[in-house]
Coordinates of C-alpha atoms in Angstrom, one line a residue:
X1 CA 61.2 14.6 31.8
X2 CA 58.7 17.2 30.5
X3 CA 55.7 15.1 32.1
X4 CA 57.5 15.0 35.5
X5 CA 58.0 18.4 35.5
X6 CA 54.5 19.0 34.9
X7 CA 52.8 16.6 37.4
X8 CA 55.4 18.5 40.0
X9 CA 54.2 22.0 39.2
X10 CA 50.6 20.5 39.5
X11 CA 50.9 19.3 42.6
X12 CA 52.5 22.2 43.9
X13 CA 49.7 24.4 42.8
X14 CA 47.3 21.5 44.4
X15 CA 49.1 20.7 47.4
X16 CA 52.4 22.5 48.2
X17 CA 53.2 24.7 51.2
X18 CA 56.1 27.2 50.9
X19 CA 58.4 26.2 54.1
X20 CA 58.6 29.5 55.4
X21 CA 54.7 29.1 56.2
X22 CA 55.5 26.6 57.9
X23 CA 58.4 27.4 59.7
X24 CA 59.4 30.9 61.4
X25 CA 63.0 30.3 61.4
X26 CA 62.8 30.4 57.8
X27 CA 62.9 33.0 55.2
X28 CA 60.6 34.7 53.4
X29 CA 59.7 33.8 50.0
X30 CA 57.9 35.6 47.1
X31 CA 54.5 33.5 46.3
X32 CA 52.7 34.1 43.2
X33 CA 49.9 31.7 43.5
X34 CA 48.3 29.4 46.5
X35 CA 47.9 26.0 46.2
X36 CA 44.1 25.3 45.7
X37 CA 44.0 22.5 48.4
X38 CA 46.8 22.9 51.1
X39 CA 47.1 20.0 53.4
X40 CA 49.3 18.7 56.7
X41 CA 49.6 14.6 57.0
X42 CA 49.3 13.6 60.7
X43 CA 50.7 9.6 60.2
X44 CA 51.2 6.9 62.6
X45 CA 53.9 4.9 61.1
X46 CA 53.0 2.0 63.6
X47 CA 49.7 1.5 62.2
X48 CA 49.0 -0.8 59.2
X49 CA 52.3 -2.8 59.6
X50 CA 54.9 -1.3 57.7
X51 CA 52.2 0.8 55.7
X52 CA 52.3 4.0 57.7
X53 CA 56.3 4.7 57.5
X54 CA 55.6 3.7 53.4
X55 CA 52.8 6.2 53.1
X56 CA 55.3 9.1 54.6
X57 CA 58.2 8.3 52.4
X58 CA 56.0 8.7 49.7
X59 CA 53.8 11.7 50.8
X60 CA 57.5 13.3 51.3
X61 CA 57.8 12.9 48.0
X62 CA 55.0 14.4 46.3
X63 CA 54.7 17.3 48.9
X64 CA 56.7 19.3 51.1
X65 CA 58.6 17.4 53.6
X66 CA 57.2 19.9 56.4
X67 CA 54.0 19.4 55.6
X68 CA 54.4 15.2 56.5
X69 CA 54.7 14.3 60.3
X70 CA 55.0 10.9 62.3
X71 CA 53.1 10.9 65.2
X72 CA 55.6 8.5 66.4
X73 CA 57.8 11.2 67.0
X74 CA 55.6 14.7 66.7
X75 CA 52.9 15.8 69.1
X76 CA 50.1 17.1 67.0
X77 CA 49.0 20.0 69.1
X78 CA 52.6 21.2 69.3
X79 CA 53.0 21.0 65.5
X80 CA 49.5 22.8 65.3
X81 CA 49.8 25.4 68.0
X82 CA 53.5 25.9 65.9
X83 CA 52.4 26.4 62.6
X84 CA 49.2 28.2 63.4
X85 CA 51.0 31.0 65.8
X86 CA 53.4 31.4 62.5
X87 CA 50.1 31.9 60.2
X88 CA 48.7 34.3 62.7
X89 CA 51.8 36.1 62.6
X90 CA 52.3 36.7 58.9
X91 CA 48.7 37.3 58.5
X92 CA 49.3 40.5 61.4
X93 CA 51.9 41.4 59.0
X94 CA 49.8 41.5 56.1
X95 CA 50.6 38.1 54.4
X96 CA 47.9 37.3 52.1
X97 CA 49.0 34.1 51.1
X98 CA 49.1 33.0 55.1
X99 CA 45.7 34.3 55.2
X100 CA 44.3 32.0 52.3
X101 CA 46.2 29.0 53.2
X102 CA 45.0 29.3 56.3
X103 CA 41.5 29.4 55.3
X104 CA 42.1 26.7 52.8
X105 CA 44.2 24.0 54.9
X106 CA 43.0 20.9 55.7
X107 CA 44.3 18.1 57.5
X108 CA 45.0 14.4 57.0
X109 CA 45.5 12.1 59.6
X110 CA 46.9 7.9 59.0
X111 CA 46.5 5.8 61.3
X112 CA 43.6 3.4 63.0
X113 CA 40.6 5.2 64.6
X114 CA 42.9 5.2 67.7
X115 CA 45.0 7.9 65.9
X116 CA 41.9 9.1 64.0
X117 CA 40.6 10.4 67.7
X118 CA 44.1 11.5 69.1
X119 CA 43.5 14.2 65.9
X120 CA 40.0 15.3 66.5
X121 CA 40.4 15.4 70.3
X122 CA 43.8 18.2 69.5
X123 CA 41.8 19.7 67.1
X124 CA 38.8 20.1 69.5
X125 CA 41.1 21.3 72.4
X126 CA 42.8 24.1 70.3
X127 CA 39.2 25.8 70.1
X128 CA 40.4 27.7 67.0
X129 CA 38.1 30.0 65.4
X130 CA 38.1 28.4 61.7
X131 CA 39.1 24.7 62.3
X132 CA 40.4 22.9 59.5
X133 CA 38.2 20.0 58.5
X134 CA 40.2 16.5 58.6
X135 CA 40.3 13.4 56.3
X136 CA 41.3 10.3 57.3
X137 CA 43.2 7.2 56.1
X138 CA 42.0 3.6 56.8
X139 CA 45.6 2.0 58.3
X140 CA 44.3 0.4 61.2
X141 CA 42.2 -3.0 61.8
X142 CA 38.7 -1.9 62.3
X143 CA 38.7 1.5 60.4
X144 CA 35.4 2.3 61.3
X145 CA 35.6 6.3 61.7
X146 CA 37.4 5.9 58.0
X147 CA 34.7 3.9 57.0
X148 CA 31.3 6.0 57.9
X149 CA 32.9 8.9 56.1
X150 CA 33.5 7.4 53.0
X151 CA 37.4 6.8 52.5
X152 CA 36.9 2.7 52.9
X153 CA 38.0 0.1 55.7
X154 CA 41.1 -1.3 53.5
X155 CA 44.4 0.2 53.9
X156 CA 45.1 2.2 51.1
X157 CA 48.2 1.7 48.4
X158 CA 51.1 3.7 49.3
X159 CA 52.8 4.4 45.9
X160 CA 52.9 7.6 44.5
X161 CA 49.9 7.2 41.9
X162 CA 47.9 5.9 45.0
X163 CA 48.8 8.7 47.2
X164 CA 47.8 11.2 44.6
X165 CA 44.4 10.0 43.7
X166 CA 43.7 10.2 47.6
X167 CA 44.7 14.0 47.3
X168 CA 42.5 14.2 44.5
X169 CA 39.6 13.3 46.6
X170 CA 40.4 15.3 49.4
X171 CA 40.1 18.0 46.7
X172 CA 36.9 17.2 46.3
X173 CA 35.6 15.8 49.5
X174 CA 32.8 17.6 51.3
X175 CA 32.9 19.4 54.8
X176 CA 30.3 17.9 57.0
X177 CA 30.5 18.2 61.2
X178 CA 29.8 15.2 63.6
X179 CA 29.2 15.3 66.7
X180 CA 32.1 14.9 70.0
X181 CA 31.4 13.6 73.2
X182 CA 32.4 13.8 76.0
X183 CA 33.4 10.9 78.9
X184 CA 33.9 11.8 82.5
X185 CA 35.0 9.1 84.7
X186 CA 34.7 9.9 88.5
X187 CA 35.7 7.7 91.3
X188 CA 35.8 8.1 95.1
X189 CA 38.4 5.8 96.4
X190 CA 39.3 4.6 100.6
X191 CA 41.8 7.1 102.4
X192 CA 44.2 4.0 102.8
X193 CA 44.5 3.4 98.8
X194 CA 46.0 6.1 96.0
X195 CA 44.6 7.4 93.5
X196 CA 47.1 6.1 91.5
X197 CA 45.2 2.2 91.8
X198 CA 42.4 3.3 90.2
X199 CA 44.4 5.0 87.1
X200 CA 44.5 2.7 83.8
X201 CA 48.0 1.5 83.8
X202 CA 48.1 1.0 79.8
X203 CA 46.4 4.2 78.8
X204 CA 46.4 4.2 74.7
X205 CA 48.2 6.9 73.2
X206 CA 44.5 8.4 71.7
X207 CA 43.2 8.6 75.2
X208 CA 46.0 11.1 76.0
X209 CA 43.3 13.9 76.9
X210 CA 42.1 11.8 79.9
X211 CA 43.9 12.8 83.1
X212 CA 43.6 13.3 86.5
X213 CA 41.3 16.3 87.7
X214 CA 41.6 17.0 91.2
X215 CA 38.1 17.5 92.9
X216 CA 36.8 19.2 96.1
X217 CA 35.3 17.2 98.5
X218 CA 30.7 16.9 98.1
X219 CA 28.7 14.6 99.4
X220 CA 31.2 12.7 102.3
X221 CA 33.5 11.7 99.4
X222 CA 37.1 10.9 100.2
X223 CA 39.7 11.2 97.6
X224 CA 37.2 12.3 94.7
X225 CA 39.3 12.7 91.8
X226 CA 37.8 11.6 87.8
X227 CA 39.8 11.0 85.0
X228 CA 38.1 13.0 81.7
X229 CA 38.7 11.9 77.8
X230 CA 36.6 12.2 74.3
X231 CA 35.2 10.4 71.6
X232 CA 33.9 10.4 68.1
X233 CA 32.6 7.2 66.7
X234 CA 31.7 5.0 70.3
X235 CA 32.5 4.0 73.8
X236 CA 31.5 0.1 74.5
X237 CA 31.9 -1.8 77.9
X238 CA 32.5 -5.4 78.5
X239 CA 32.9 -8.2 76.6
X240 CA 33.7 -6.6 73.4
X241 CA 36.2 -4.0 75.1
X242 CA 38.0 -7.6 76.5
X243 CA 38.6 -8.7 73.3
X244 CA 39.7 -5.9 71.7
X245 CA 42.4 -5.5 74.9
X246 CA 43.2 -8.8 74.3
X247 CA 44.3 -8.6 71.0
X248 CA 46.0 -4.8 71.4
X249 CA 48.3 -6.7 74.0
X250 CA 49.2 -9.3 72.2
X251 CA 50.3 -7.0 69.4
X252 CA 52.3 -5.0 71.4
X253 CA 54.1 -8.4 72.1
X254 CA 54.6 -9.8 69.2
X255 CA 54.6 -6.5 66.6
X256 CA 56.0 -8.9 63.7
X257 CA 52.8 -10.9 64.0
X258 CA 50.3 -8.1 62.7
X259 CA 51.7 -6.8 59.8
X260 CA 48.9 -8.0 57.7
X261 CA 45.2 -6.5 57.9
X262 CA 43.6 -9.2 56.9
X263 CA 45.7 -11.8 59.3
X264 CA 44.7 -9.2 62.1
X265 CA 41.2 -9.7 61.5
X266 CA 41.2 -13.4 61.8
X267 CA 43.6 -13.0 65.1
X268 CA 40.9 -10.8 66.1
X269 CA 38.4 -13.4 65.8
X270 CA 40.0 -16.3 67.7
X271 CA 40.9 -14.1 70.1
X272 CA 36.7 -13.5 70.3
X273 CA 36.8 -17.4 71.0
X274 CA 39.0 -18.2 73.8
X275 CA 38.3 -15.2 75.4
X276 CA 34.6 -16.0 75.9
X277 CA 33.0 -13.9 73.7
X278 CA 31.0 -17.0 72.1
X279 CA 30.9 -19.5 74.8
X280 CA 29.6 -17.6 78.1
X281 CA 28.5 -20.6 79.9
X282 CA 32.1 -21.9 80.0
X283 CA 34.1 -19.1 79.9
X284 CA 32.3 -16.1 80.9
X285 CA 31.0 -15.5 84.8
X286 CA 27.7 -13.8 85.3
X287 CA 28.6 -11.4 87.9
X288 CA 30.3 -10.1 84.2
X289 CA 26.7 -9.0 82.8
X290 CA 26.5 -5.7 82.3
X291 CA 23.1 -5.3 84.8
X292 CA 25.3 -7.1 87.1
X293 CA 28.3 -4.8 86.9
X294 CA 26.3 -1.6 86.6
X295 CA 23.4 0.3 87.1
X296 CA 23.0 2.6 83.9
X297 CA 20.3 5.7 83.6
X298 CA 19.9 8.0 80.2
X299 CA 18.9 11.6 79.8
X300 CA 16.6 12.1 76.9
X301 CA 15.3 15.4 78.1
X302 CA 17.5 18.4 79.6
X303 CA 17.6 17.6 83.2
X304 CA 15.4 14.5 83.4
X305 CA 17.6 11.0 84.2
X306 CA 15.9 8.0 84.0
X307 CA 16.8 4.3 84.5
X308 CA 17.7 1.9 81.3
X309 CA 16.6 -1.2 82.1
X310 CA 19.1 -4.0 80.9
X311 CA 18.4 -7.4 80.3
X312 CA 20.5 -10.0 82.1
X313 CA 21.8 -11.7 79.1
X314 CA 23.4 -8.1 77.6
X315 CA 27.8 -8.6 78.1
X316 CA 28.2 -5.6 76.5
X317 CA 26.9 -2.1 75.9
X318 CA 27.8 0.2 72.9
X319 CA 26.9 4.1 72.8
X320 CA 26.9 5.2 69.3
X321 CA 28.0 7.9 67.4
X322 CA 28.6 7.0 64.3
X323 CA 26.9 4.2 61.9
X324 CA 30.2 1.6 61.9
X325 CA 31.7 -1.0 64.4
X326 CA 33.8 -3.8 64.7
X327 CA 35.3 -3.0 60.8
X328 CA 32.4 -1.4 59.0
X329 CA 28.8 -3.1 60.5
X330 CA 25.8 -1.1 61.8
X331 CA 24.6 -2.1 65.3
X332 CA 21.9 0.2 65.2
X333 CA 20.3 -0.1 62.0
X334 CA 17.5 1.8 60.7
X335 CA 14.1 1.1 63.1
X336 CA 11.2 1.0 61.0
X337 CA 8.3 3.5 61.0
X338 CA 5.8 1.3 63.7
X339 CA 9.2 1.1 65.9
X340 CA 9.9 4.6 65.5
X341 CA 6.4 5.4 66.5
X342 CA 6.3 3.4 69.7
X343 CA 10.0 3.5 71.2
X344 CA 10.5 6.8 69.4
X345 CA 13.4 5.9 68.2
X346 CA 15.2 7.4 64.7
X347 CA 17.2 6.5 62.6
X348 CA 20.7 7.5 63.5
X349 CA 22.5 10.8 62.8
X350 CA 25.7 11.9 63.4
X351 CA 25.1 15.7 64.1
X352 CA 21.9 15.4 66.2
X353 CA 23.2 15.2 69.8
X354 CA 21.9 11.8 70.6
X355 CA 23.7 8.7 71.1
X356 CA 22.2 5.1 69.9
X357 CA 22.5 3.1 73.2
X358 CA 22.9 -0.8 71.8
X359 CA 23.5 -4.0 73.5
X360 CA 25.0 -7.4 72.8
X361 CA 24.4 -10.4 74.4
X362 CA 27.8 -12.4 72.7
X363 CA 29.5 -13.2 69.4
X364 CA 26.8 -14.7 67.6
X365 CA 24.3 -12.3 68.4
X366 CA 26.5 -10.1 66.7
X367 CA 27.1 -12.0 63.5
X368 CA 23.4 -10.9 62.8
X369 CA 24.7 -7.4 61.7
X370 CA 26.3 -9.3 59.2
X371 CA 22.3 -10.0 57.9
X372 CA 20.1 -7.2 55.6
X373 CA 18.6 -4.8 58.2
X374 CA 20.5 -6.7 60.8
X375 CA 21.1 -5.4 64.2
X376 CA 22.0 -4.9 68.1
X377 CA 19.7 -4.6 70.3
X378 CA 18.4 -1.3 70.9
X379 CA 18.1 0.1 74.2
X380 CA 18.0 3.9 74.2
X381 CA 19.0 6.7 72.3
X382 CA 20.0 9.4 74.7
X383 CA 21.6 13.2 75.0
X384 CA 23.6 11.6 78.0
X385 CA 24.1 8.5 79.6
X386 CA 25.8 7.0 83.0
X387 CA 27.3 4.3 84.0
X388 CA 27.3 3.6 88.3
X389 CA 29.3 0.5 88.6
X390 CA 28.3 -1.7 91.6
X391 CA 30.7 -1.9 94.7
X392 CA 32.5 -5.1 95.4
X393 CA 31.0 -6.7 91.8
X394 CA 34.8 -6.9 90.2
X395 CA 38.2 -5.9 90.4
X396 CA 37.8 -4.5 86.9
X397 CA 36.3 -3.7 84.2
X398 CA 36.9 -3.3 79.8
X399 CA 36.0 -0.3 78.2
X400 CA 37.0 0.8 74.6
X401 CA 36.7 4.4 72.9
X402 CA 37.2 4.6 69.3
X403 CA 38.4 1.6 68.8
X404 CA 41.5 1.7 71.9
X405 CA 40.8 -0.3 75.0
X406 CA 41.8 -0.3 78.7
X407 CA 41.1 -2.7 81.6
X408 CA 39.8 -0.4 84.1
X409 CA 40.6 -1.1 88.3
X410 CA 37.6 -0.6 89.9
X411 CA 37.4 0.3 93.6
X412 CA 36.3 -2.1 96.5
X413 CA 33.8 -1.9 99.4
X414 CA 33.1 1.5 99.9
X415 CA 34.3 3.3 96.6
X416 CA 32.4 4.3 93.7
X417 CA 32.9 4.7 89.9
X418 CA 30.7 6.3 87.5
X419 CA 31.4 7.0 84.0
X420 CA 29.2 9.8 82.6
X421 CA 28.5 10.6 78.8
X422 CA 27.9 14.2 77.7
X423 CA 27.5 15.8 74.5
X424 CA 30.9 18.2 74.5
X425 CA 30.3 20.1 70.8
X426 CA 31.6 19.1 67.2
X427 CA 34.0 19.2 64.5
X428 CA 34.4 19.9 60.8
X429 CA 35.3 16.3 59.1
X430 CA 35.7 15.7 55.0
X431 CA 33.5 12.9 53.7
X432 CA 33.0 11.5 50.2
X433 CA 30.6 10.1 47.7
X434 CA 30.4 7.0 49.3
X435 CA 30.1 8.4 53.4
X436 CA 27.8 6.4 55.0
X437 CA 26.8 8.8 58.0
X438 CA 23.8 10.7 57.6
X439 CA 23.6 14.1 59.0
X440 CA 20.3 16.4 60.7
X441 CA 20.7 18.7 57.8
X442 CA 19.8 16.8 54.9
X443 CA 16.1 17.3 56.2
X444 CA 14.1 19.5 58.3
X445 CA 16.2 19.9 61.0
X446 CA 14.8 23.3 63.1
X447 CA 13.4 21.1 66.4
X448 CA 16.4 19.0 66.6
X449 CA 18.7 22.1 66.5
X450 CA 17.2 23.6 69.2
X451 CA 17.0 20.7 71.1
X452 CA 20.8 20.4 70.9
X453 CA 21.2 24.1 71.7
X454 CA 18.8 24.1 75.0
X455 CA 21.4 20.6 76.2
X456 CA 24.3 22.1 75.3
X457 CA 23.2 24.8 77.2
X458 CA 21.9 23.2 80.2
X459 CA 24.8 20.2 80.7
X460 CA 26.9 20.1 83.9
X461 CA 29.2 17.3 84.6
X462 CA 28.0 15.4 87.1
X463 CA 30.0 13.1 88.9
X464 CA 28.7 12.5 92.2
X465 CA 24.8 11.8 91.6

C-alpha cells in the first residue's frame, strides 16, 4: 500500500493537473507544487484496433481523467481553445501555477499519422504565442510521423507500467520544430456542374482543415473555388494513394478485420497486388502515369517556376517532408557527395524549407528502399511545387496526405485542377534518442535560414497560373 501511495504522489508531481485548471466551472484549489511535466492525451480510440480505448482507460488511471480525451468524441481545438482561455484567465488573475503549467504543458496525441496531423494542423491554426510541443504514439498502420521522431512504428503496450515508461520519456524528450506545408487545391469547374462534384466525397477526418474557399473571378474562370488543407510528413499522388484508399475502405467495412497491426500490414500488401501496384501491364492503364495525368513545375528560387520533367514510367510522385514512408523506409535517402555536387541535391532536413520531390515507378521499384542506401527516384527538391492536371485525361485521381487518402473527381473538357504546395511555417514536436529526422541546426545553418525567411516572405498562393 505504502508503494502505491508513493508511485501516485510521483506521478502527480510528474504528470497531474489540478481540475480546476482545467475546467472553469470548477473551484479553486490551493497548489503547493507543479507537476514537472504536465501533459493533455489527444487519443483516437479507433486507431490500433481495440488499442486506443485500452490506452485511455489506462491513462485515466495514472492521470487526471480531464487531462485524457477521445477524439472520437472531443474536438481538439475546442478542448484547446477551452482550457487555454481558462489558463489565460487565471494567469490575468495572478495564478502562478496557471502560468508554469502553461509554459510547461505538452501534448500527446494516439492515433495513426492521420490523427497525428489532425493535431498539428489545430495546433498550427490556434497561432498561440508559446505552442506546446507534441509527442506522438505509434497506433496506426504506417506510423511514419511516430517513427522519424523516435517513439517507434509498433503500437505501444497499454498497461499501466507501459504507459508510464512512455511519460518518462516525454520527460525527457527533446523540443525540435519541423516544418508544415501547405496544399492548395484550386479548380475551375463548367457553369452547368456544382461545385459540390468536384468536393472529395470521403474526406478523412485529418483533412478537416480543407474546405471550400470561395474565389473572385481572374482570368475568364467560371466557378473558381479551391479547397485548402496541410501536412507534415508527405503528400503522394497515384498509384500508391490507390492503394492506400483501397485498403482505408475496406476497413471502414469490415472494422473486425484490422484489429491486428501486423495482419494490416500484410492486407496492405495484397491489396498492393490486385490493385495494380505490381503488375501495370495488366492492371494499370497508361493514361494513369503521372506525366500523363499532369504537368508538374518546382520552385527552387523565390519567384522562379520551372518544369519537372517526369519520366513516363513514374505512377506515383511523393513530396517529402519527413525521412519515413509506407511504415518506416526512406525514399530519399542520403545522395552522395558527386550527386550532391551535380543535381545539388542534400541530404534531407526536416526544418529547411525544401521538400524531396521522389518518384515511383511500381511495387518493386519500391522494395529497393528495403536495400542499404536504397531509394526512390529523385526528382527535385523544391520550396514549392504544382501539380496542373490535364483536361479530359481521367475522371479522377488518388492523392494521400499523412498517411489518409481520397479519390479526387477531376473536372472534364474545359475545367482545370491544380494542386499547389507551399511552405506555410512550423511547429514545436518532442523527439527522442532514437529520432531519425535530422534538422538545419545541427550544422551551419545561416544561408539556409535566410533562404527560408526571403520564401516565406515572398509566397502567394497561386491558383490560377
Amino acid at each position: 500500500m505504502a508503494d502505491g501511495n508513493a508511485e501516485t504522489e510521483f506521478l502527480q508531481k510528474q504528470f497531474y493537473i489540478p481540475s480546476y485548471l482545467l475546467d472553469r466551472e470548477l473551484p479553486t484549489a490551493i497548489i503547493t507544487s507543479v507537476p514537472s511535466c504536465p501533459v493533455i492525451f489527444f487519443i483516437n480510440t479507433k486507431s490500433g484496433g481495440q488499442l486506443g480505448a485500452s490506452f485511455l482507460l489506462t491513462c485515466c488511471q495514472i492521470v487526471n481523467p480531464l487531462q485524457v480525451f477521445d477524439l472520437g468524441q472531443d474536438a481538439p481545438e475546442k478542448i484547446l481553445c477551452k482550457i487555454y482561455g481558462n489558463l489565460e484567465r487565471l494567469i490575468s488573475n495572478g495564478d502562478n501555477v496557471a502560468a508554469e503549467i502553461k509554459k510547461r504543458l505538452r501534448l500527446i496525441v494516439a492515433g495513426g499519422d492521420g490523427t497525428a496531423s489532425w493535431l498539428f494542423g489545430v495546433i498550427s491554426d490556434l497561432k498561440l504565442a508559446n505552442p506546446p510541443p507534441i509527442a506522438t504514439i505509434p497506433l496506426g498502420t504506417g506510423n511514419n510521423i511516430p517513427f522519424s521522431l523516435g517513439w517507434g512504428k509498433r503500437n505501444p503496450g497499454t498497461d499501466r507500467q507501459s504507459v508510464i515508461s512512455f511519460l518518462d520519456e516525454v520527460c525527457s524528450a527533446r523540443e525540435m520544430k519541423i516544418d508544415s506545408w501547405e496544399i492548395v487545391m484550386s479548380m475551375r469547374a463548367l457553369k452547368v456542374l456544382p461545385c459540390d462534384a468536384f468536393a472529395p466525397v470521403d474526406l478523412p477526418q485529418s483533412l478537416g482543415a480543407l474546405r471550400l474557399v470561395p474565389k473572385t473571378d481572374s482570368d475568364n474562370m467560371d466557378n473558381n473555388f479551391a479547397f485548402r488543407g496541410a501536412f507534415w510528413n508527405y503528400f503522394s499522388m497515384g498509384m500508391d494513394a490507390q492503394v492506400s484508399y483501397a485498403f482505408h475502405s475496406e476497413r471502414k467495412l469490415h472494422p473486425e478485420k484490422f484489429k491486428n497491426q501486423h495482419l494490416n500490414q500484410r492486407r496492405y500488401v495484397k491489396l498492393g497486388c490486385t490493385q495494380g501496384w505490381f503488375c501495370a501491364s495488366l492492371f494499370h492503364p497508361e493514361s494513369r502515369n503521372i506525366a500523363q495525368l499532369a504537368k508538374v513545375k518546382i520552385m527552387k528560387n523565390p519567384g522562379q517556376w520551372e518544369k519537372l520533367h517526369v519520366p513516363h514510367s513514374i505512377r506515383s510522385v511523393l513530396c517529402l517532408n519527413l525521412p519515413s514512408f509506407s511504415g518506416g523506409l526512406n525514399p530519399w535517402g542520403t545522395p552522395d557527395n558527386k550527386k550532391q555536387r551535380e543535381r545539388d541535391l542534400t541530404a534531407p532536413y526536416v526544418d529547411d524549407g525544401l521538400l524531396e520531390v521522389v518518384g515511383f515507378k511500381d511495387g518493386w521499384h519500391g522494395l529497393v528502399l528495403l536495400t542499404p542506401k536504397g531509394h526512390g527516384t529523385r526528382l527535385a527538391q523544391a520550396h514549392r511545387v504544382k501539380f496542373k492536371f490535364h483536361k479530359g485525361a481521367v475522371n479522377h485521381a488518388y492523392m494521400r496526405l499523412d498517411g489518409e487518402p481520397w479519390k479526387q473527381p477531376l473536372p472534364e473538357d474545359d475545367g482545370k485542377v491544380v494542386v499547389e504546395i507551399s511552405h506555410l511555417g512550423q511547429i514545436k514536436v518532442l523527439a527522442t534518442e532514437n529520432c531519425i529526422a535530422r534538422s538545419i541546426h545541427s550544422g551551419s545553418t545561416s544561408h539556409l535560414t535566410e533562404s527560408i525567411d526571403e520564401l516565406s516572405e515572398s509566397t502567394t498562393i497561386s491558383i490560377n497560373s
